[in-house]
Each structure stands twice: as C-alpha cells, then as structure tokens.
C-alpha cells in the first residue's frame, strides 16, 4: 500500500482534532462542534492525551483514520499553511478533510484490486481509475470543494464489485450484503468468500469465524468479537474497522495490517 494512504500526524496540522464534531457518549468524554479545536490539542498540533485516549474516554478518536488525507491537505493542497493563520479560519481545510479521505479510501480499494491475481480482468480499469482519483486528490482547494465525491464513488464501485466477484469466484460464499447481523452468534461460522458489504456486524460474536476472502467493504465491525477469527485475505478491510472491533493474539490478519494495540 502506498505511504500516501497512511496517516502521518507529524506532517498534519491536527485537522481531525478540529474539523470533526463529536458528542458526549461511550466513545467521547465531551461534546465538540465541527471546526472547534479539541481541548486536548496542543499548539504543536499534537494530542496531549494520545497515549491514553481510551482510558480518558476518547475511544472514538482511536478508531478514526484519515488514511493520509490530513498530511496531503496540510502540506500539498494548502502548501504548509496552518489553519490558524488562514483568512477563513481554516473552514476550507476542514471541509476538505472528508473529501480527500474518501478519495484516499477509493485509492486504497483500487490498489487492492490491482494486487489481486484473480482480478486480472479488471486490473487495467482499476489502475486507470486510481490514476484519475489520484489526480483529483491533488487538485487545488476550489476544485476539491466542487468535486462530486458520490459520483466518483459510483464510478469506481463497478470495478470494486467486479474485482470482488472474481476473487471470490467458486467459493459459494453467503450473500449477506447490508444484512442486519447486530449481536449475531456467528462463532465458528464459515464466512469464507461471503459478501458482507455494508453488513451491520456490531457486537457480533465472530470468534473463530472463517472470514478469508470475505468482502468487508463498509461492514460495521464495532465491538465485533474477532478473537480467533481468520481474516487473512479479507477483501477491502481497513484499519478503522479492525480498531473498532475486539480481537487478540489469535486473530489472523492480512500481512499488511498491524494488530491494534488495545487488543493486547
């Protein structure tokens, strides 16, 4: 995976700590409006409680990942100019964080399709789409603000669907796209090659489940129990999905993924 799709807080102006809103809940210890700096954000653009976010009631912060959008906006789109000195108070920068993050998410998915040997029939289309999306992500602020991200996602979706189908061909995986599986008892379930796109797996018991080559794009894995589950080769899995779930040392992950620190 390209390094540009990995968050680099050292080259970002703490954008997620300002741009995003959150409400007091089990995930956040306080309310914060969009565009309002978090009280724990220091003048050096670092989180003052980063190493203890979960213990301080900010579990939601540990789940968020800008996928590299923060540093691209900070260093490329706005040329290293901090939001603090911007004429608009940083409003354009904050508005663009979710835009560029979605473009980076598409780049991550397209890169995965290109890397799938079984998806060779759509490799060229995926590579062309990735080149176009990458160029869009490097546009200036005005062009990014005017971008129809939903249309771009729709244009890429067909390639992702085809790539997924090719990778899962012959496995006869279950079709549970968008299924409500909240709290479901799926311990030891054979979900290899399953279509779990957009499935609600919140707090599902997936201990020991076989999720190899399952399509997990957009699946909600908050508090899902993945202890002992096998996710090697799972399709379109993202770090935030894993961080939102529960797992342990027996959870098998794709080689490119780091085990979330709180799992230990």
Tab-separated table of N, CA, C and O in Angstrom, residues 103-228:
chain	number	residue	atom	x	y	z
A	103	UNK	N	-11.466	10.047	-1.153
A	103	UNK	CA	-10.667	9.766	-2.348
A	103	UNK	C	-9.548	8.781	-2.016
A	103	UNK	O	-9.262	7.862	-2.789
A	104	UNK	N	-8.930	8.968	-0.865
A	104	UNK	CA	-7.866	8.046	-0.447
A	104	UNK	C	-8.416	6.656	-0.165
A	104	UNK	O	-7.745	5.650	-0.427
A	105	UNK	N	-9.615	6.590	0.364
A	105	UNK	CA	-10.240	5.292	0.600
A	105	UNK	C	-10.443	4.564	-0.730
A	105	UNK	O	-10.172	3.358	-0.840
A	106	UNK	N	-10.905	5.293	-1.748
A	106	UNK	CA	-11.070	4.692	-3.064
A	106	UNK	C	-9.732	4.222	-3.627
A	106	UNK	O	-9.649	3.151	-4.237
A	107	UNK	N	-8.682	5.019	-3.419
A	107	UNK	CA	-7.357	4.618	-3.891
A	107	UNK	C	-6.890	3.347	-3.197
A	107	UNK	O	-6.271	2.472	-3.824
A	108	UNK	N	-7.199	3.231	-1.926
A	108	UNK	CA	-6.825	2.024	-1.183
A	108	UNK	C	-7.543	0.800	-1.763
A	108	UNK	O	-6.931	-0.244	-1.998
A	109	UNK	N	-8.839	0.931	-2.011
A	109	UNK	CA	-9.611	-0.184	-2.560
A	109	UNK	C	-9.133	-0.561	-3.961
A	109	UNK	O	-8.998	-1.745	-4.291
A	110	UNK	N	-8.886	0.445	-4.787
A	110	UNK	CA	-8.450	0.180	-6.161
A	110	UNK	C	-7.072	-0.492	-6.177
A	110	UNK	O	-6.815	-1.393	-6.978
A	111	UNK	N	-6.203	-0.062	-5.276
A	111	UNK	CA	-4.890	-0.684	-5.176
A	111	UNK	C	-5.002	-2.147	-4.787
A	111	UNK	O	-4.218	-2.990	-5.256
A	112	UNK	N	-5.982	-2.452	-3.952
A	112	UNK	CA	-6.191	-3.836	-3.544
A	112	UNK	C	-6.661	-4.683	-4.728
A	112	UNK	O	-6.228	-5.826	-4.892
A	113	UNK	N	-7.532	-4.118	-5.549
A	113	UNK	CA	-7.995	-4.856	-6.737
A	113	UNK	C	-6.818	-5.161	-7.660
A	113	UNK	O	-6.688	-6.286	-8.165
A	114	UNK	N	-5.962	-4.168	-7.880
A	114	UNK	CA	-4.819	-4.363	-8.762
A	114	UNK	C	-3.883	-5.450	-8.228
A	114	UNK	O	-3.226	-6.159	-9.004
A	115	UNK	N	-3.846	-5.608	-6.909
A	115	UNK	CA	-2.957	-6.593	-6.298
A	115	UNK	C	-3.558	-7.999	-6.241
A	115	UNK	O	-2.858	-8.948	-5.890
A	116	UNK	N	-4.832	-8.137	-6.600
A	116	UNK	CA	-5.481	-9.444	-6.554
A	116	UNK	C	-5.249	-10.193	-7.872
A	116	UNK	O	-5.766	-9.795	-8.914
A	117	UNK	N	-4.498	-11.284	-7.854
A	117	UNK	CA	-4.240	-12.028	-9.098
A	117	UNK	C	-5.530	-12.464	-9.793
A	117	UNK	O	-5.627	-12.407	-11.026
A	118	UNK	N	-6.534	-12.867	-9.022
A	118	UNK	CA	-7.791	-13.356	-9.615
A	118	UNK	C	-8.574	-12.248	-10.297
A	118	UNK	O	-9.459	-12.518	-11.111
A	119	UNK	N	-8.251	-10.989	-9.958
A	119	UNK	CA	-8.991	-9.861	-10.530
A	119	UNK	C	-8.305	-9.286	-11.770
A	119	UNK	O	-8.603	-8.159	-12.191
A	120	UNK	N	-7.427	-10.065	-12.378
A	120	UNK	CA	-6.663	-9.589	-13.538
A	120	UNK	C	-7.544	-8.964	-14.637
A	120	UNK	O	-7.147	-7.955	-15.245
A	121	UNK	N	-8.741	-9.508	-14.922
A	121	UNK	CA	-9.562	-8.896	-15.982
A	121	UNK	C	-9.924	-7.429	-15.737
A	121	UNK	O	-10.270	-6.725	-16.692
A	122	UNK	N	-9.850	-6.965	-14.486
A	122	UNK	CA	-10.185	-5.560	-14.225
A	122	UNK	C	-8.976	-4.763	-13.731
A	122	UNK	O	-9.122	-3.634	-13.284
A	123	UNK	N	-7.780	-5.356	-13.824
A	123	UNK	CA	-6.584	-4.642	-13.375
A	123	UNK	C	-6.397	-3.321	-14.118
A	123	UNK	O	-6.097	-2.292	-13.508
A	124	UNK	N	-6.554	-3.347	-15.427
A	124	UNK	CA	-6.328	-2.135	-16.218
A	124	UNK	C	-7.339	-1.057	-15.854
A	124	UNK	O	-6.976	0.122	-15.690
A	125	UNK	N	-8.596	-1.449	-15.719
A	125	UNK	CA	-9.631	-0.480	-15.367
A	125	UNK	C	-9.379	0.095	-13.979
A	125	UNK	O	-9.557	1.300	-13.742
A	126	UNK	N	-8.944	-0.757	-13.046
A	126	UNK	CA	-8.667	-0.298	-11.689
A	126	UNK	C	-7.480	0.662	-11.663
A	126	UNK	O	-7.498	1.679	-10.960
A	127	UNK	N	-6.449	0.345	-12.435
A	127	UNK	CA	-5.272	1.210	-12.489
A	127	UNK	C	-5.612	2.561	-13.109
A	127	UNK	O	-5.160	3.609	-12.628
A	128	UNK	N	-6.426	2.561	-14.153
A	128	UNK	CA	-6.836	3.819	-14.790
A	128	UNK	C	-7.665	4.660	-13.819
A	128	UNK	O	-7.491	5.885	-13.725
A	129	UNK	N	-8.573	4.004	-13.103
A	129	UNK	CA	-9.409	4.721	-12.147
A	129	UNK	C	-8.562	5.297	-11.023
A	129	UNK	O	-8.786	6.430	-10.567
A	130	UNK	N	-7.576	4.534	-10.561
A	130	UNK	CA	-6.698	5.006	-9.494
A	130	UNK	C	-5.901	6.229	-9.943
A	130	UNK	O	-5.721	7.183	-9.173
A	131	UNK	N	-5.450	6.223	-11.192
A	131	UNK	CA	-4.694	7.370	-11.714
A	131	UNK	C	-5.584	8.618	-11.737
A	131	UNK	O	-5.144	9.715	-11.381
A	132	UNK	N	-6.842	8.428	-12.131
A	132	UNK	CA	-7.781	9.568	-12.181
A	132	UNK	C	-8.091	10.090	-10.778
A	132	UNK	O	-8.077	11.304	-10.532
A	133	UNK	N	-8.364	9.184	-9.844
A	133	UNK	CA	-8.692	9.599	-8.476
A	133	UNK	C	-7.491	10.272	-7.819
A	133	UNK	O	-7.634	11.274	-7.099
A	134	UNK	N	-6.304	9.743	-8.070
A	134	UNK	CA	-5.102	10.351	-7.508
A	134	UNK	C	-4.930	11.780	-8.007
A	134	UNK	O	-4.587	12.689	-7.234
A	135	UNK	N	-5.164	11.987	-9.300
A	135	UNK	CA	-5.051	13.330	-9.868
A	135	UNK	C	-6.076	14.268	-9.233
A	135	UNK	O	-5.775	15.439	-8.939
A	136	UNK	N	-7.289	13.776	-9.008
A	136	UNK	CA	-8.317	14.599	-8.370
A	136	UNK	C	-7.898	15.001	-6.962
A	136	UNK	O	-8.114	16.134	-6.533
A	137	UNK	N	-7.284	14.064	-6.237
A	137	UNK	CA	-6.895	14.339	-4.850
A	137	UNK	C	-5.795	15.393	-4.756
A	137	UNK	O	-5.588	15.985	-3.697
A	138	UNK	N	-5.109	15.628	-5.871
A	138	UNK	CA	-4.027	16.617	-5.893
A	138	UNK	C	-4.494	17.969	-6.431
A	138	UNK	O	-3.678	18.873	-6.634
A	139	UNK	N	-5.791	18.092	-6.653
A	139	UNK	CA	-6.330	19.354	-7.157
A	139	UNK	C	-6.254	20.461	-6.115
A	139	UNK	O	-5.981	20.217	-4.932
A	140	UNK	N	-6.503	21.686	-6.558
A	140	UNK	CA	-6.473	22.797	-5.596
A	140	UNK	C	-7.750	22.796	-4.757
A	140	UNK	O	-8.676	22.012	-4.995
A	141	UNK	N	-7.794	23.673	-3.778
A	141	UNK	CA	-8.912	23.682	-2.834
A	141	UNK	C	-10.249	23.908	-3.525
A	141	UNK	O	-11.246	23.243	-3.196
A	142	UNK	N	-10.296	24.823	-4.478
A	142	UNK	CA	-11.568	25.121	-5.149
A	142	UNK	C	-12.087	23.918	-5.931
A	142	UNK	O	-13.292	23.616	-5.903
A	143	UNK	N	-11.205	23.235	-6.636
A	143	UNK	CA	-11.648	22.083	-7.424
A	143	UNK	C	-12.085	20.943	-6.511
A	143	UNK	O	-13.044	20.227	-6.824
A	144	UNK	N	-11.430	20.782	-5.395
A	144	UNK	CA	-11.815	19.735	-4.449
A	144	UNK	C	-13.155	20.047	-3.792
A	144	UNK	O	-13.983	19.157	-3.584
A	145	UNK	N	-13.381	21.319	-3.482
A	145	UNK	CA	-14.652	21.712	-2.881
A	145	UNK	C	-15.815	21.502	-3.847
A	145	UNK	O	-16.939	21.226	-3.428
A	146	UNK	N	-15.542	21.619	-5.140
A	146	UNK	CA	-16.592	21.468	-6.150
A	146	UNK	C	-16.789	20.018	-6.585
A	146	UNK	O	-17.720	19.717	-7.334
A	147	UNK	N	-15.945	19.131	-6.100
A	147	UNK	CA	-15.968	17.733	-6.545
A	147	UNK	C	-17.205	16.990	-6.055
A	147	UNK	O	-17.615	17.116	-4.902
A	148	UNK	N	-17.819	16.216	-6.952
A	148	UNK	CA	-18.956	15.364	-6.590
A	148	UNK	C	-18.390	14.001	-6.183
A	148	UNK	O	-18.195	13.112	-7.003
A	149	UNK	N	-18.119	13.851	-4.884
A	149	UNK	CA	-17.480	12.633	-4.396
A	149	UNK	C	-18.391	11.421	-4.581
A	149	UNK	O	-17.925	10.317	-4.891
A	150	UNK	N	-19.695	11.616	-4.399
A	150	UNK	CA	-20.634	10.499	-4.572
A	150	UNK	C	-20.558	9.943	-5.988
A	150	UNK	O	-20.615	8.718	-6.195
A	151	UNK	N	-20.435	10.818	-6.962
A	151	UNK	CA	-20.337	10.376	-8.359
A	151	UNK	C	-19.038	9.619	-8.588
A	151	UNK	O	-19.011	8.619	-9.327
A	152	UNK	N	-17.964	10.067	-7.957
A	152	UNK	CA	-16.687	9.363	-8.107
A	152	UNK	C	-16.756	7.977	-7.474
A	152	UNK	O	-16.236	7.009	-8.023
A	153	UNK	N	-17.407	7.875	-6.327
A	153	UNK	CA	-17.549	6.570	-5.678
A	153	UNK	C	-18.380	5.631	-6.557
A	153	UNK	O	-18.079	4.441	-6.685
A	154	UNK	N	-19.438	6.164	-7.150
A	154	UNK	CA	-20.296	5.349	-8.008
A	154	UNK	C	-19.528	4.854	-9.227
A	154	UNK	O	-19.702	3.704	-9.672
A	155	UNK	N	-18.661	5.701	-9.769
A	155	UNK	CA	-17.892	5.322	-10.954
A	155	UNK	C	-16.906	4.195	-10.638
A	155	UNK	O	-16.635	3.334	-11.480
A	156	UNK	N	-16.375	4.187	-9.430
A	156	UNK	CA	-15.398	3.178	-9.023
A	156	UNK	C	-16.080	1.897	-8.552
A	156	UNK	O	-15.509	0.801	-8.648
A	157	UNK	N	-17.301	2.008	-8.061
A	157	UNK	CA	-17.965	0.883	-7.425
A	157	UNK	C	-18.067	-0.350	-8.327
A	157	UNK	O	-17.896	-1.487	-7.878
A	158	UNK	N	-18.341	-0.128	-9.596
A	158	UNK	CA	-18.465	-1.256	-10.511
A	158	UNK	C	-17.171	-2.055	-10.604
A	158	UNK	O	-17.198	-3.298	-10.683
A	159	UNK	N	-16.049	-1.373	-10.593
A	159	UNK	CA	-14.749	-2.047	-10.650
A	159	UNK	C	-14.520	-2.859	-9.381
A	159	UNK	O	-14.050	-4.000	-9.424
A	160	UNK	N	-14.877	-2.273	-8.244
A	160	UNK	CA	-14.698	-2.969	-6.969
A	160	UNK	C	-15.591	-4.205	-6.889
A	160	UNK	O	-15.169	-5.266	-6.411
A	161	UNK	N	-16.826	-4.062	-7.356
A	161	UNK	CA	-17.746	-5.204	-7.345
A	161	UNK	C	-17.220	-6.337	-8.218
A	161	UNK	O	-17.255	-7.513	-7.833
A	162	UNK	N	-16.740	-5.981	-9.406
A	162	UNK	CA	-16.229	-6.995	-10.328
A	162	UNK	C	-14.981	-7.661	-9.762
A	162	UNK	O	-14.831	-8.889	-9.818
A	163	UNK	N	-14.086	-6.854	-9.189
A	163	UNK	CA	-12.873	-7.409	-8.609
A	163	UNK	C	-13.181	-8.365	-7.469
A	163	UNK	O	-12.581	-9.433	-7.344
A	164	UNK	N	-14.153	-7.978	-6.640
A	164	UNK	CA	-14.560	-8.823	-5.525
A	164	UNK	C	-15.153	-10.139	-6.023
A	164	UNK	O	-14.827	-11.222	-5.515
A	165	UNK	N	-16.015	-10.052	-7.021
A	165	UNK	CA	-16.656	-11.257	-7.559
A	165	UNK	C	-15.616	-12.211	-8.138
A	165	UNK	O	-15.704	-13.437	-7.961
A	166	UNK	N	-14.624	-11.678	-8.827
A	166	UNK	CA	-13.580	-12.521	-9.416
A	166	UNK	C	-12.745	-13.203	-8.327
A	166	UNK	O	-12.408	-14.381	-8.434
A	167	UNK	N	-12.439	-12.459	-7.265
A	167	UNK	CA	-11.621	-13.004	-6.191
A	167	UNK	C	-12.356	-14.087	-5.409
A	167	UNK	O	-11.746	-15.026	-4.892
A	168	UNK	N	-13.681	-13.966	-5.337
A	168	UNK	CA	-14.480	-14.904	-4.539
A	168	UNK	C	-15.116	-16.010	-5.381
A	168	UNK	O	-15.834	-16.866	-4.852
A	169	UNK	N	-14.861	-15.993	-6.669
A	169	UNK	CA	-15.483	-16.966	-7.574
A	169	UNK	C	-15.168	-18.400	-7.149
A	169	UNK	O	-14.037	-18.731	-6.804
A	170	UNK	N	-16.196	-19.229	-7.157
A	170	UNK	CA	-16.018	-20.637	-6.832
A	170	UNK	C	-16.094	-20.969	-5.359
A	170	UNK	O	-16.096	-22.148	-4.989
A	171	UNK	N	-16.158	-19.953	-4.506
A	171	UNK	CA	-16.206	-20.213	-3.063
A	171	UNK	C	-17.635	-20.367	-2.545
A	171	UNK	O	-17.846	-20.833	-1.428
A	172	UNK	N	-18.601	-19.940	-3.351
A	172	UNK	CA	-20.017	-20.052	-2.983
A	172	UNK	C	-20.294	-19.418	-1.616
A	172	UNK	O	-21.015	-19.966	-0.781
A	173	UNK	N	-19.679	-18.250	-1.405
A	173	UNK	CA	-19.861	-17.547	-0.137
A	173	UNK	C	-21.274	-17.014	0.028
A	173	UNK	O	-21.983	-16.756	-0.950
A	174	UNK	N	-21.665	-16.844	1.267
A	174	UNK	CA	-23.014	-16.351	1.557
A	174	UNK	C	-23.178	-14.899	1.104
A	174	UNK	O	-22.252	-14.100	1.173
A	175	UNK	N	-24.367	-14.554	0.641
A	175	UNK	CA	-24.677	-13.177	0.268
A	175	UNK	C	-25.394	-12.520	1.437
A	175	UNK	O	-26.583	-12.721	1.640
A	176	UNK	N	-24.635	-11.743	2.235
A	176	UNK	CA	-25.218	-11.047	3.385
A	176	UNK	C	-25.000	-9.548	3.248
A	176	UNK	O	-24.822	-8.849	4.229
A	177	UNK	N	-25.045	-9.074	2.014
A	177	UNK	CA	-24.803	-7.645	1.773
A	177	UNK	C	-25.844	-6.800	2.499
A	177	UNK	O	-27.052	-6.984	2.336
A	178	UNK	N	-25.371	-5.864	3.310
A	178	UNK	CA	-26.253	-4.959	4.032
A	178	UNK	C	-27.087	-5.619	5.107
A	178	UNK	O	-28.007	-4.998	5.648
A	179	UNK	N	-26.779	-6.855	5.460
A	179	UNK	CA	-27.599	-7.597	6.420
A	179	UNK	C	-27.473	-7.033	7.831
A	179	UNK	O	-26.421	-6.534	8.234
A	180	UNK	N	-28.572	-7.102	8.575
A	180	UNK	CA	-28.568	-6.700	9.980
A	180	UNK	C	-28.143	-7.908	10.808
A	180	UNK	O	-28.933	-8.802	11.088
A	181	UNK	N	-26.874	-7.929	11.177
A	181	UNK	CA	-26.313	-9.032	11.951
A	181	UNK	C	-25.829	-8.543	13.313
A	181	UNK	O	-24.932	-9.129	13.919
A	182	UNK	N	-26.460	-7.480	13.784
A	182	UNK	CA	-26.077	-6.901	15.076
A	182	UNK	C	-26.244	-7.951	16.179
A	182	UNK	O	-27.321	-8.530	16.350
A	183	UNK	N	-25.177	-8.192	16.918
A	183	UNK	CA	-25.222	-9.143	18.020
A	183	UNK	C	-25.387	-10.599	17.621
A	183	UNK	O	-25.635	-11.454	18.477
A	184	UNK	N	-25.240	-10.903	16.343
A	184	UNK	CA	-25.459	-12.282	15.876
A	184	UNK	C	-24.425	-13.255	16.438
A	184	UNK	O	-23.265	-12.912	16.647
A	185	UNK	N	-24.884	-14.482	16.655
A	185	UNK	CA	-23.999	-15.535	17.132
A	185	UNK	C	-23.417	-16.268	15.930
A	185	UNK	O	-24.051	-17.155	15.358
A	186	UNK	N	-22.221	-15.871	15.559
A	186	UNK	CA	-21.573	-16.428	14.366
A	186	UNK	C	-20.247	-17.087	14.728
A	186	UNK	O	-19.346	-17.188	13.897
A	187	UNK	N	-20.159	-17.558	15.937
A	187	UNK	CA	-18.930	-18.198	16.390
A	187	UNK	C	-18.630	-19.430	15.530
A	187	UNK	O	-19.483	-20.304	15.343
A	188	UNK	N	-17.419	-19.453	14.975
A	188	UNK	CA	-17.003	-20.573	14.151
A	188	UNK	C	-17.679	-20.649	12.795
A	188	UNK	O	-17.537	-21.645	12.083
A	189	UNK	N	-18.401	-19.600	12.402
A	189	UNK	CA	-19.152	-19.630	11.141
A	189	UNK	C	-18.219	-19.669	9.935
A	189	UNK	O	-17.138	-19.074	9.931
A	190	UNK	N	-18.655	-20.370	8.903
A	190	UNK	CA	-17.922	-20.403	7.641
A	190	UNK	C	-18.408	-19.242	6.784
A	190	UNK	O	-19.442	-19.322	6.126
A	191	UNK	N	-17.662	-18.154	6.814
A	191	UNK	CA	-17.998	-16.961	6.041
A	191	UNK	C	-16.940	-16.702	4.967
A	191	UNK	O	-16.808	-15.588	4.478
A	192	UNK	N	-16.238	-17.733	4.608
A	192	UNK	CA	-15.215	-17.589	3.580
A	192	UNK	C	-15.856	-17.196	2.258
A	192	UNK	O	-16.809	-17.834	1.797
A	193	UNK	N	-15.349	-16.112	1.675
A	193	UNK	CA	-15.873	-15.641	0.403
A	193	UNK	C	-17.254	-15.020	0.498
A	193	UNK	O	-17.888	-14.757	-0.528
A	194	UNK	N	-17.733	-14.732	1.705
A	194	UNK	CA	-19.069	-14.148	1.862
A	194	UNK	C	-19.084	-12.697	1.412
A	194	UNK	O	-18.077	-11.988	1.487
A	195	UNK	N	-20.235	-12.253	0.931
A	195	UNK	CA	-20.426	-10.848	0.592
A	195	UNK	C	-21.044	-10.175	1.809
A	195	UNK	O	-22.233	-10.314	2.082
A	196	UNK	N	-20.217	-9.453	2.545
A	196	UNK	CA	-20.659	-8.765	3.761
A	196	UNK	C	-20.583	-7.252	3.580
A	196	UNK	O	-20.461	-6.501	4.546
A	197	UNK	N	-20.695	-6.816	2.337
A	197	UNK	CA	-20.653	-5.371	2.063
A	197	UNK	C	-21.735	-4.645	2.860
A	197	UNK	O	-22.912	-4.961	2.766
A	198	UNK	N	-21.321	-3.656	3.624
A	198	UNK	CA	-22.276	-2.834	4.357
A	198	UNK	C	-23.054	-3.571	5.424
A	198	UNK	O	-24.040	-3.043	5.942
A	199	UNK	N	-22.635	-4.774	5.782
A	199	UNK	CA	-23.359	-5.544	6.801
A	199	UNK	C	-23.158	-4.923	8.182
A	199	UNK	O	-22.094	-4.378	8.484
A	200	UNK	N	-24.176	-4.999	9.015
A	200	UNK	CA	-24.103	-4.489	10.378
A	200	UNK	C	-23.718	-5.636	11.300
A	200	UNK	O	-24.551	-6.458	11.679
A	201	UNK	N	-22.441	-5.681	11.662
A	201	UNK	CA	-21.905	-6.750	12.493
A	201	UNK	C	-21.547	-6.229	13.889
A	201	UNK	O	-20.691	-6.794	14.574
A	202	UNK	N	-22.226	-5.176	14.296
A	202	UNK	CA	-21.954	-4.565	15.593
A	202	UNK	C	-22.158	-5.594	16.709
A	202	UNK	O	-23.211	-6.227	16.797
A	203	UNK	N	-21.131	-5.760	17.546
A	203	UNK	CA	-21.168	-6.672	18.694
A	203	UNK	C	-21.467	-8.114	18.307
A	203	UNK	O	-21.913	-8.908	19.140
A	204	UNK	N	-21.243	-8.492	17.057
A	204	UNK	CA	-21.456	-9.883	16.636
A	204	UNK	C	-20.363	-10.772	17.206
A	204	UNK	O	-19.214	-10.351	17.363
A	205	UNK	N	-20.733	-11.989	17.530
A	205	UNK	CA	-19.769	-12.964	18.024
A	205	UNK	C	-19.177	-13.708	16.829
A	205	UNK	O	-19.800	-14.598	16.261
A	206	UNK	N	-17.984	-13.305	16.435
A	206	UNK	CA	-17.305	-13.899	15.281
A	206	UNK	C	-16.067	-14.675	15.719
A	206	UNK	O	-15.143	-14.883	14.928
A	207	UNK	N	-16.044	-15.114	16.957
A	207	UNK	CA	-14.897	-15.867	17.444
A	207	UNK	C	-14.679	-17.126	16.607
A	207	UNK	O	-15.602	-17.919	16.394
A	208	UNK	N	-13.470	-17.264	16.112
A	208	UNK	CA	-13.129	-18.451	15.340
A	208	UNK	C	-13.768	-18.533	13.971
A	208	UNK	O	-13.650	-19.553	13.287
A	209	UNK	N	-14.428	-17.463	13.525
A	209	UNK	CA	-15.089	-17.484	12.214
A	209	UNK	C	-14.067	-17.427	11.085
A	209	UNK	O	-12.983	-16.852	11.228
A	210	UNK	N	-14.399	-18.048	9.961
A	210	UNK	CA	-13.546	-18.041	8.779
A	210	UNK	C	-14.014	-16.909	7.866
A	210	UNK	O	-15.060	-16.995	7.228
A	211	UNK	N	-13.241	-15.822	7.825
A	211	UNK	CA	-13.586	-14.650	7.021
A	211	UNK	C	-12.597	-14.449	5.875
A	211	UNK	O	-12.508	-13.362	5.305
A	212	UNK	N	-11.894	-15.503	5.517
A	212	UNK	CA	-10.951	-15.388	4.413
A	212	UNK	C	-11.696	-15.063	3.118
A	212	UNK	O	-12.734	-15.658	2.815
A	213	UNK	N	-11.180	-14.067	2.405
A	213	UNK	CA	-11.745	-13.617	1.128
A	213	UNK	C	-13.193	-13.118	1.256
A	213	UNK	O	-13.901	-13.003	0.260
A	214	UNK	N	-13.623	-12.811	2.465
A	214	UNK	CA	-14.938	-12.184	2.623
A	214	UNK	C	-14.826	-10.723	2.213
A	214	UNK	O	-13.824	-10.068	2.496
A	215	UNK	N	-15.834	-10.212	1.521
A	215	UNK	CA	-15.862	-8.808	1.116
A	215	UNK	C	-16.422	-8.011	2.283
A	215	UNK	O	-17.604	-8.109	2.617
A	216	UNK	N	-15.560	-7.182	2.900
A	216	UNK	CA	-15.935	-6.435	4.099
A	216	UNK	C	-16.042	-4.939	3.852
A	216	UNK	O	-16.055	-4.156	4.799
A	217	UNK	N	-16.172	-4.545	2.613
A	217	UNK	CA	-16.233	-3.111	2.326
A	217	UNK	C	-17.466	-2.489	3.013
A	217	UNK	O	-18.585	-2.945	2.858
A	218	UNK	N	-17.196	-1.486	3.856
A	218	UNK	CA	-18.278	-0.791	4.543
A	218	UNK	C	-18.943	-1.566	5.663
A	218	UNK	O	-19.914	-1.083	6.258
A	219	UNK	N	-18.452	-2.754	5.995
A	219	UNK	CA	-19.060	-3.537	7.078
A	219	UNK	C	-18.788	-2.859	8.418
A	219	UNK	O	-17.683	-2.381	8.671
A	220	UNK	N	-19.799	-2.801	9.276
A	220	UNK	CA	-19.670	-2.159	10.586
A	220	UNK	C	-19.263	-3.214	11.606
A	220	UNK	O	-20.065	-4.055	12.006
A	221	UNK	N	-18.000	-3.160	12.039
A	221	UNK	CA	-17.453	-4.161	12.945
A	221	UNK	C	-17.277	-3.633	14.373
A	221	UNK	O	-16.532	-4.210	15.166
A	222	UNK	N	-17.983	-2.572	14.707
A	222	UNK	CA	-17.843	-2.018	16.053
A	222	UNK	C	-18.169	-3.063	17.125
A	222	UNK	O	-19.246	-3.651	17.122
A	223	UNK	N	-17.207	-3.281	17.998
A	223	UNK	CA	-17.349	-4.225	19.119
A	223	UNK	C	-17.587	-5.668	18.683
A	223	UNK	O	-17.967	-6.515	19.501
A	224	UNK	N	-17.373	-5.967	17.410
A	224	UNK	CA	-17.464	-7.366	16.973
A	224	UNK	C	-16.319	-8.140	17.609
A	224	UNK	O	-15.198	-7.635	17.726
A	225	UNK	N	-16.590	-9.352	18.045
A	225	UNK	CA	-15.581	-10.181	18.712
A	225	UNK	C	-14.871	-11.038	17.665
A	225	UNK	O	-15.434	-11.997	17.140
A	226	UNK	N	-13.638	-10.679	17.360
A	226	UNK	CA	-12.864	-11.361	16.324
A	226	UNK	C	-11.772	-12.253	16.908
A	226	UNK	O	-10.862	-12.663	16.191
A	227	UNK	N	-11.882	-12.577	18.164
A	227	UNK	CA	-10.860	-13.441	18.761
A	227	UNK	C	-10.840	-14.803	18.056
A	227	UNK	O	-11.862	-15.466	17.931
A	228	UNK	N	-9.664	-15.159	17.583
A	228	UNK	CA	-9.504	-16.443	16.907
A	228	UNK	C	-10.038	-16.481	15.491
A	228	UNK	O	-9.949	-17.510	14.819
